[in-house]
mmCIF file of C-alpha atoms (C1' of nucleotides) in Angstrom:
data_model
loop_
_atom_site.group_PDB
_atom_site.id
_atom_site.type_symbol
_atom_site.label_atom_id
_atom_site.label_comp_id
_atom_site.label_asym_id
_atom_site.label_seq_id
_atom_site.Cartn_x
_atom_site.Cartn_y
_atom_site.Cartn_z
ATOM 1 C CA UNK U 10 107.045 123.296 122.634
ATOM 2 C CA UNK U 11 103.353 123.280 121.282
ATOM 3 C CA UNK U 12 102.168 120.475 118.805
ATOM 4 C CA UNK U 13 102.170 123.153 116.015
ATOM 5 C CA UNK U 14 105.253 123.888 115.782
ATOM 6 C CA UNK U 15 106.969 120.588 116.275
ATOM 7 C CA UNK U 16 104.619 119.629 113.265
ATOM 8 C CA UNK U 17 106.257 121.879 111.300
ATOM 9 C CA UNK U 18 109.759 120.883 112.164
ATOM 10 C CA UNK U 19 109.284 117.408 111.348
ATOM 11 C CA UNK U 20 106.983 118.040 108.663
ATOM 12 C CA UNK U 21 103.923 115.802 110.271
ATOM 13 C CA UNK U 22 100.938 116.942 110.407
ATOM 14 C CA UNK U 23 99.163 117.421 113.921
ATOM 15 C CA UNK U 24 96.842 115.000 113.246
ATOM 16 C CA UNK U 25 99.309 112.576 112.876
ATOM 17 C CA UNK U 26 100.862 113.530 116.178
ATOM 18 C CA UNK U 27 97.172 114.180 118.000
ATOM 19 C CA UNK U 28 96.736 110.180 116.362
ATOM 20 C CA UNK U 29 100.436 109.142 117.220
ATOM 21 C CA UNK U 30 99.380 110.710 121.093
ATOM 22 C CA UNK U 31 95.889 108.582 121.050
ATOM 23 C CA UNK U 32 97.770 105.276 120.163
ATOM 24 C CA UNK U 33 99.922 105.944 123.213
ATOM 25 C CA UNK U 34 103.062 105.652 120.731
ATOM 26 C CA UNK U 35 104.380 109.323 121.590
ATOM 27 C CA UNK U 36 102.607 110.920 124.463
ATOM 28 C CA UNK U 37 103.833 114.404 124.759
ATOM 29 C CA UNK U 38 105.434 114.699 128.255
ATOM 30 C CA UNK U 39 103.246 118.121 129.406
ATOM 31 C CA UNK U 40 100.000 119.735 129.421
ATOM 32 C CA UNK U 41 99.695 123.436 129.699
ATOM 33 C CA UNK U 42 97.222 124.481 132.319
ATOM 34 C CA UNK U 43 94.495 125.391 129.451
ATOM 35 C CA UNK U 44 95.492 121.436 127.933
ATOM 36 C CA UNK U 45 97.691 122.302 125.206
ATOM 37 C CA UNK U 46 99.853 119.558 124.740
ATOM 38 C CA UNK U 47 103.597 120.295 125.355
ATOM 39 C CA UNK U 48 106.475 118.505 123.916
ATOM 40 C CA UNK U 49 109.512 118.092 125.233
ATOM 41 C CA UNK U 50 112.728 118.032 122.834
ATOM 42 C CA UNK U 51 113.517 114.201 123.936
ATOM 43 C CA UNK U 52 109.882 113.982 122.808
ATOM 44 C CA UNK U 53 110.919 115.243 119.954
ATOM 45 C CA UNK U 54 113.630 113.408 119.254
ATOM 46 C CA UNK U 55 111.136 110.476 119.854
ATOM 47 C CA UNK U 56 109.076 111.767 116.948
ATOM 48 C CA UNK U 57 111.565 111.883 114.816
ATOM 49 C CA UNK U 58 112.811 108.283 115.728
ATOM 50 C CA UNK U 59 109.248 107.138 114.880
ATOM 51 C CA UNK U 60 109.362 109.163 111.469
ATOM 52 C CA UNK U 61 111.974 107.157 109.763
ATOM 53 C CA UNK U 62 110.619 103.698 110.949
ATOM 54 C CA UNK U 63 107.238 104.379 109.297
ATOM 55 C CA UNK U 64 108.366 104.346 105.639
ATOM 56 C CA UNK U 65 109.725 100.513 106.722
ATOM 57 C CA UNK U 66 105.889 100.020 106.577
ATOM 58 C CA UNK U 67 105.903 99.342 110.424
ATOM 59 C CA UNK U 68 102.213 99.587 112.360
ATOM 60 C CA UNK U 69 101.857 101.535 114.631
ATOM 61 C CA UNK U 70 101.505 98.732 117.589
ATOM 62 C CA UNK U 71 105.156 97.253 116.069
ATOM 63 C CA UNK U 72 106.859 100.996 116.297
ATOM 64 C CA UNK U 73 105.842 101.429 120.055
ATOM 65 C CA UNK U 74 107.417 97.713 120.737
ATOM 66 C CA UNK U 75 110.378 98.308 118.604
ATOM 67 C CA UNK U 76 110.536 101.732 121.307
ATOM 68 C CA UNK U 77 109.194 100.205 124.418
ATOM 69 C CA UNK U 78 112.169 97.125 123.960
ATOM 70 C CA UNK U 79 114.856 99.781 123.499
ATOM 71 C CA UNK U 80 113.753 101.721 126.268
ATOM 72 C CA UNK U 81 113.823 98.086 128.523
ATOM 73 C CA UNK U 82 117.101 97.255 127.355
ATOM 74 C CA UNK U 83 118.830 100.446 128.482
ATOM 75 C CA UNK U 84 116.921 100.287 131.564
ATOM 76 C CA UNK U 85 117.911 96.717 132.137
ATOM 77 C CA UNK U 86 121.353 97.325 130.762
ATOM 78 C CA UNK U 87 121.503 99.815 133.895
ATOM 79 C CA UNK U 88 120.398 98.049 136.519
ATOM 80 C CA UNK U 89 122.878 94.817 134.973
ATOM 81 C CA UNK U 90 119.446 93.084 134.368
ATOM 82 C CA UNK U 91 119.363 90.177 131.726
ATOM 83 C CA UNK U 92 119.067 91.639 128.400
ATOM 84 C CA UNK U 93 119.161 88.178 126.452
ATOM 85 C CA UNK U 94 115.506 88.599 125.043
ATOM 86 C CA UNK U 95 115.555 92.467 124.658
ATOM 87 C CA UNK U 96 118.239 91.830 122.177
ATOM 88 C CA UNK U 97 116.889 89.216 120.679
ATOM 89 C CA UNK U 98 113.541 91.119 120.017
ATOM 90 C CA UNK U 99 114.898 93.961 118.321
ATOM 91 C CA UNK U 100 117.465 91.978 116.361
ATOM 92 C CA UNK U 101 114.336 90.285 114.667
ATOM 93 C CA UNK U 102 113.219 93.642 113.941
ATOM 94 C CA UNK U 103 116.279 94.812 112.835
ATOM 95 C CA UNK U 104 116.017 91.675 110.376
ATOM 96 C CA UNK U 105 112.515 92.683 109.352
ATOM 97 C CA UNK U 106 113.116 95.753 108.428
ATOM 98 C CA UNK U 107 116.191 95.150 106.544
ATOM 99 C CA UNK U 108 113.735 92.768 104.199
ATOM 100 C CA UNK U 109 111.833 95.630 103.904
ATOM 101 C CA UNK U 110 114.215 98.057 103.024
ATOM 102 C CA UNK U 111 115.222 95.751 100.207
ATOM 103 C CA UNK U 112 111.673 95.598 98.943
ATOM 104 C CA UNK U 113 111.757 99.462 99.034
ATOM 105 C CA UNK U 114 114.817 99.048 96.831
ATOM 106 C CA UNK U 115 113.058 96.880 94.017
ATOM 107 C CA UNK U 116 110.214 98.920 93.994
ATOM 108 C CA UNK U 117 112.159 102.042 93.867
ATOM 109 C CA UNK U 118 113.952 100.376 90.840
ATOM 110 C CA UNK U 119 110.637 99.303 89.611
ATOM 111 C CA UNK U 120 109.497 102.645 89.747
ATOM 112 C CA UNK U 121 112.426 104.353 87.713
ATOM 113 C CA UNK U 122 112.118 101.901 85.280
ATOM 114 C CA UNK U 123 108.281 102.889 84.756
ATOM 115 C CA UNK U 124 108.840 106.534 84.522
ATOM 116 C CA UNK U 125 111.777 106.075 81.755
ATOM 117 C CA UNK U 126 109.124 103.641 80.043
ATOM 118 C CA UNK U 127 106.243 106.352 80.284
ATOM 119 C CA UNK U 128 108.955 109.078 78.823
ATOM 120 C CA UNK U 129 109.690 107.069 75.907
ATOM 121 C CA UNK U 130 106.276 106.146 75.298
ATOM 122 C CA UNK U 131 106.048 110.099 75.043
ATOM 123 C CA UNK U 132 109.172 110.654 73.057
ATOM 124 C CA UNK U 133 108.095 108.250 70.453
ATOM 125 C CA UNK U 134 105.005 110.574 69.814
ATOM 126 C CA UNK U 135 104.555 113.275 67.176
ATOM 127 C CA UNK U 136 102.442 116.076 68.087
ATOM 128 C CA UNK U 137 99.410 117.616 65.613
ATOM 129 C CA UNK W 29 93.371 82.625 82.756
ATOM 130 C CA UNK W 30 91.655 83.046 86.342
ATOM 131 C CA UNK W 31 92.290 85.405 88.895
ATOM 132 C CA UNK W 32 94.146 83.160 91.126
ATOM 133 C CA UNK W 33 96.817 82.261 89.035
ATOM 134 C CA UNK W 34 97.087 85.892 87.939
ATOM 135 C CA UNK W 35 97.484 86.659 91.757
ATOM 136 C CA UNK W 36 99.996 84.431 91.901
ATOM 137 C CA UNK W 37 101.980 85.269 89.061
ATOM 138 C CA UNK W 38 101.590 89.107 89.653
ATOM 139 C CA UNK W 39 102.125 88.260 93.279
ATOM 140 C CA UNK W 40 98.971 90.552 94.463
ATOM 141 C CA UNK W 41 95.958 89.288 96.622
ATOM 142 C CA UNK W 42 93.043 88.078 95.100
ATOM 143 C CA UNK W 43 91.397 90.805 96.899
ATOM 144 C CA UNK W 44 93.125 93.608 95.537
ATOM 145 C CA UNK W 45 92.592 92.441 91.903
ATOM 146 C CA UNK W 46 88.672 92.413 93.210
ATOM 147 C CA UNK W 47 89.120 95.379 94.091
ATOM 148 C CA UNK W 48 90.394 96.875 91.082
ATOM 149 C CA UNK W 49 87.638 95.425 88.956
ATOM 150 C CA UNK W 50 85.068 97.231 91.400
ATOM 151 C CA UNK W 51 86.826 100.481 91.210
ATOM 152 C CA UNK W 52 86.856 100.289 87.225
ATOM 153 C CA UNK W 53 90.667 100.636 87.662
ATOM 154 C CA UNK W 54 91.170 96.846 86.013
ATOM 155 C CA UNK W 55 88.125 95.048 84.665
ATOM 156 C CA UNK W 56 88.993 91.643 83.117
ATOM 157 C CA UNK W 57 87.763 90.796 79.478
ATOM 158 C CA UNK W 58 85.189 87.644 80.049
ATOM 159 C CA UNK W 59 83.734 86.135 82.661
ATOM 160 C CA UNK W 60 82.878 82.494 82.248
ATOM 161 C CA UNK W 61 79.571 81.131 82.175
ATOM 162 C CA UNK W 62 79.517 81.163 86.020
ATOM 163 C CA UNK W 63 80.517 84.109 86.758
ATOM 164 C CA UNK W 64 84.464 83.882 87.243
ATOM 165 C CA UNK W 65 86.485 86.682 86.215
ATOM 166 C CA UNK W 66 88.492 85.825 83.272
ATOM 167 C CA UNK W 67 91.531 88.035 82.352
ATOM 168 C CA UNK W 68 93.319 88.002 79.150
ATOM 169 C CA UNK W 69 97.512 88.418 78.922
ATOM 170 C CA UNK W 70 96.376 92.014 77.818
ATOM 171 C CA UNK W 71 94.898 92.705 81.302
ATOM 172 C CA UNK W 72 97.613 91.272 82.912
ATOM 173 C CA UNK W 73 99.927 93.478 81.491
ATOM 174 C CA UNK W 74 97.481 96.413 82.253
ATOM 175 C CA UNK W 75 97.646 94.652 85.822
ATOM 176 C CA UNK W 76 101.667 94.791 85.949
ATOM 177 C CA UNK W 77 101.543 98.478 84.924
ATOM 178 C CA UNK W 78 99.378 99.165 87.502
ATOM 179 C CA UNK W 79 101.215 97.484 90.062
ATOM 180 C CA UNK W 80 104.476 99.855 89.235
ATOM 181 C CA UNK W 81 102.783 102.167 89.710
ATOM 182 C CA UNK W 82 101.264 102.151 93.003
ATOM 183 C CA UNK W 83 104.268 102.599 95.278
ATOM 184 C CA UNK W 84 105.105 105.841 93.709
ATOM 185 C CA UNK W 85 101.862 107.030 96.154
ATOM 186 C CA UNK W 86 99.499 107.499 93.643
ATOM 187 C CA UNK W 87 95.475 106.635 94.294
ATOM 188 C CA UNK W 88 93.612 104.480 92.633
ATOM 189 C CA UNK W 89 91.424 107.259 90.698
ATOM 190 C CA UNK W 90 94.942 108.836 89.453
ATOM 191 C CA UNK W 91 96.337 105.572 88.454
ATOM 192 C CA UNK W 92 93.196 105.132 86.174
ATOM 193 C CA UNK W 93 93.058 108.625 85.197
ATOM 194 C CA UNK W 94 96.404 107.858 83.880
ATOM 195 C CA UNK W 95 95.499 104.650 82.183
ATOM 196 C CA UNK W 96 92.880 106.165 80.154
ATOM 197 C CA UNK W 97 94.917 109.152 78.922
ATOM 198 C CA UNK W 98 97.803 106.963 78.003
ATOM 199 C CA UNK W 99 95.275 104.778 76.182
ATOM 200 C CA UNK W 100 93.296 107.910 74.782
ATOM 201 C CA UNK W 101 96.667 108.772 73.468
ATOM 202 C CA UNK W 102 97.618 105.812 71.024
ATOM 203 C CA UNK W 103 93.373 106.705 70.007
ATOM 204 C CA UNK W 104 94.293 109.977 68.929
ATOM 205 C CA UNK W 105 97.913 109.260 67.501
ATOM 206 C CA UNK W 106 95.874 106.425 65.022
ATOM 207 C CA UNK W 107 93.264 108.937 64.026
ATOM 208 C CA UNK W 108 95.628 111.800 63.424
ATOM 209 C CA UNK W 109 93.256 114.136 66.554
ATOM 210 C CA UNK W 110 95.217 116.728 68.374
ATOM 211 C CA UNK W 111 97.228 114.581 71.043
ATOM 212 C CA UNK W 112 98.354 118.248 72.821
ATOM 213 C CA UNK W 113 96.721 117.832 75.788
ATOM 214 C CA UNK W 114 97.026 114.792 76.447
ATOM 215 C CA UNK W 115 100.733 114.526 76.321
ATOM 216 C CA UNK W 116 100.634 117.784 78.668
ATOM 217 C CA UNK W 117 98.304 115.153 80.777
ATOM 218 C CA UNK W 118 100.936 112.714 81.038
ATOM 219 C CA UNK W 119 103.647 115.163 81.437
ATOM 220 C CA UNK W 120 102.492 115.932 84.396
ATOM 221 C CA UNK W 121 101.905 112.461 85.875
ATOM 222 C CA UNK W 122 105.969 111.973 85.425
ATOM 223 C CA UNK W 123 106.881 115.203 86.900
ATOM 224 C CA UNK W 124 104.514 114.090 90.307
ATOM 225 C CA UNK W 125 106.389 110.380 89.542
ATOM 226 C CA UNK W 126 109.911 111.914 89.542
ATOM 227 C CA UNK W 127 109.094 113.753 92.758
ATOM 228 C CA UNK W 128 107.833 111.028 94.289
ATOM 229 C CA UNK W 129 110.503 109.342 93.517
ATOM 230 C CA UNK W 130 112.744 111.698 95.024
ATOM 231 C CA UNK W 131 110.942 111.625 98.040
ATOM 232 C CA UNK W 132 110.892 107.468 98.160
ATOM 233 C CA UNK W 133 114.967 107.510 97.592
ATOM 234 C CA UNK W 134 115.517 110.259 100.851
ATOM 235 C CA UNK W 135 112.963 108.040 102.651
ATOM 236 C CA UNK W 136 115.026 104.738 102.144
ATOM 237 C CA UNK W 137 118.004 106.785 102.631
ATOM 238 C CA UNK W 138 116.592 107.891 106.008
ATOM 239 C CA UNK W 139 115.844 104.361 106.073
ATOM 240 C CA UNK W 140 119.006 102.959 105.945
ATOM 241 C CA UNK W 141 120.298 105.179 108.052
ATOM 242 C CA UNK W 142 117.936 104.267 111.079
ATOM 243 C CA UNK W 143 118.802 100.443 110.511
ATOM 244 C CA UNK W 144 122.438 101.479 111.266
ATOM 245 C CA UNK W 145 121.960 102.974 114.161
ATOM 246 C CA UNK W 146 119.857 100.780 116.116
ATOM 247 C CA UNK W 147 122.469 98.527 114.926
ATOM 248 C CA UNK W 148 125.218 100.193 116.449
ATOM 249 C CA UNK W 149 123.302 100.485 119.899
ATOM 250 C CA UNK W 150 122.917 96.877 119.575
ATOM 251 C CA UNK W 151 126.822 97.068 119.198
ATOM 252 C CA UNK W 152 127.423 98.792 121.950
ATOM 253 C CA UNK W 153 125.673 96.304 124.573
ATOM 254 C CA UNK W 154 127.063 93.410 127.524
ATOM 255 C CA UNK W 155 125.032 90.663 127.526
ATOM 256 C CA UNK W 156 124.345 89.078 130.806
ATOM 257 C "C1'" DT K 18 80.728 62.926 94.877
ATOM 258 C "C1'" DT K 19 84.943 65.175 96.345
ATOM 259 C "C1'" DG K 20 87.824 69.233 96.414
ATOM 260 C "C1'" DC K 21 89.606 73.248 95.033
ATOM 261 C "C1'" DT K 22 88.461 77.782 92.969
ATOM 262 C "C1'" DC K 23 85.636 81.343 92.612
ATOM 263 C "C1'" DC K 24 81.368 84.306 93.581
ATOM 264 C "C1'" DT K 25 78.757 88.283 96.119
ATOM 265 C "C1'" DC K 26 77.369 90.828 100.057
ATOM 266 C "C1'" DA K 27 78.509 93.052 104.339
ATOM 267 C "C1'" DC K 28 81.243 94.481 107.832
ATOM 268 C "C1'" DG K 29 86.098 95.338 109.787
ATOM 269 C "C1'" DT K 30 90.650 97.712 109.830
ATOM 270 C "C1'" DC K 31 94.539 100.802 109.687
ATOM 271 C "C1'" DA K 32 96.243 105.463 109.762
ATOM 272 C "C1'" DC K 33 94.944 109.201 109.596
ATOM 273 C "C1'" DG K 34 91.725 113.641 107.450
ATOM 274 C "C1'" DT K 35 87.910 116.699 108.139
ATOM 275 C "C1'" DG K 36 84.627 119.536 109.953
ATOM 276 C "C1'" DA K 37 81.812 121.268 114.213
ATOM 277 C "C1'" DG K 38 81.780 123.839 118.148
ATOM 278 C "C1'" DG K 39 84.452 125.726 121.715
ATOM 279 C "C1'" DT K 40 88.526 127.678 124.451
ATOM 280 C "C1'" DG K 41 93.716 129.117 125.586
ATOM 281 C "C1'" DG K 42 97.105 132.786 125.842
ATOM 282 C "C1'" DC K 43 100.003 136.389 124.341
ATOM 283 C "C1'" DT C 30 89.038 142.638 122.111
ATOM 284 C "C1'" DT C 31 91.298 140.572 118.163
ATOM 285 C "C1'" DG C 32 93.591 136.581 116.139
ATOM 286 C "C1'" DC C 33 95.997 132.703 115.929
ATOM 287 C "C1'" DT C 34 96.683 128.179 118.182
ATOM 288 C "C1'" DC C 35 94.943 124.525 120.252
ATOM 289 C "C1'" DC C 36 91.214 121.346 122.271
ATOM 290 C "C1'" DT C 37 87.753 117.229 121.995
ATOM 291 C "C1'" DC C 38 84.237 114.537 119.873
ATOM 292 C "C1'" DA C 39 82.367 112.317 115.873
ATOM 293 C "C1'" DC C 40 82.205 110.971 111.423
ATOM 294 C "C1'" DG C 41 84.635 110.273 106.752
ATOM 295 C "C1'" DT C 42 88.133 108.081 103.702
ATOM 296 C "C1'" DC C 43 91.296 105.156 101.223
ATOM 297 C "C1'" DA C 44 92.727 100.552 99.987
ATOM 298 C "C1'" DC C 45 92.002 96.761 100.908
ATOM 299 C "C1'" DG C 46 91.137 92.248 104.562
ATOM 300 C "C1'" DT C 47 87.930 89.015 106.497
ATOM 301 C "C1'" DG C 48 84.367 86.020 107.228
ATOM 302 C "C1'" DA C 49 79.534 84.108 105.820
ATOM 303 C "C1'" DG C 50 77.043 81.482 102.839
ATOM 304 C "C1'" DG C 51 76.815 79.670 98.364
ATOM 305 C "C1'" DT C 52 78.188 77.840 93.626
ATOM 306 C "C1'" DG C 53 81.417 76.599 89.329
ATOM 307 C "C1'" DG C 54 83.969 73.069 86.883
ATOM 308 C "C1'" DC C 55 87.236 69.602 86.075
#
DNA sequence: TTGCTCCTCACGTCACGTGAGGTGGC
DNA sequence: TTGCTCCTCACGTCACGTGAGGTGGC
């Protein structure tokens, strides 16, 4: 499927997933003959994987680890390979991003709080 | 007080606050006689507003367009001008707020979701 | 005088956005 | 042939971060 319209399913735009290609964090798995780039739906599903560990406020270079480590532990946890580190790494992610999603949380409260401030700031107004 | 200590108790850099002041979005009161930026409570509480407001995904030029009509606002409620516009102004800002807000909530939602799961496929691994 | 805080350039960075000019493919 | 999609540079942008070299102020 053609960078167009998986933009549109996951609601990215294609220069995030033209940038997302360049940073080698989700190279589409085809090239038409005439160099369209062609996604397949496990690179879709990749995409979409990537998606929801961006609002953590992940970089880029930390989302393709976070990927490359899952994709060495199921490797490794074929072939009956040590997968002592592997875990390890992506539990400490795991823990990061729970931190995070807890400072999403306050700021989200933050937020609200702000917007019901601004509204009574408003109600408390008589117009002319 | 100086701009480290208000970094500190605001818990921003001391570059961001620099920042501000160069993009007219938060200039402190005085400056001492050698040049340090000197803020007053006032500005620290313009400061805190700010910072509420910048997770909701708004730029610095809104944030201060905002600022200005809020404060052109209490102007024209004292002097009895027509306040019409202005309250339209603001209106706005919260209806862009709530939405953003919306969108913030599905994103942590999406969020905690993800967590879960890579959680589970944790679960679901034999260590070596 | 020491030490910590702050100053102003000036350039770097991260994740894209935005044309410019050209081609693929039904 | 038309039209819509896609391509690769190359440069721009937004919100800061990071030194470099120097000074304030108790």
């Amino acid at each position: 499927v053609q960078i167009g319209e998986v933009a549109r399913r996951l609601d990215l735009s294609i220069n995030t997933l033209r940038h997302w290609h360049e940073m080698g964090l989700a190279v589409p798995s085809y090239r038409s003959p005439g160099g369209f780039r062609l996604y397949t739906e496990v690179d879709v599903a990749r995409l979409a994987f990537i998606k929801r560990f961006r609002p953590l406020g992940f970089g880029i270079d930390e989302i393709r680890d976070v990927l490359t480590t899952r994709d060495a532990l199921a490797v490794a946890q074929a072939s009956s390979s040590p997968t002592g580190a592997l875990i390890a790494r992506l539990e400490e992610y795991i823990a990061v991003a729970t931190e995070r999603h807890a400072a999403m949380r306050a700021d989200l409260a933050d937020a609200e709080a702000f917007i019901a401030e601004l509204q009574f700031q408003l109600e408390g107004t008589s117009n002319t």
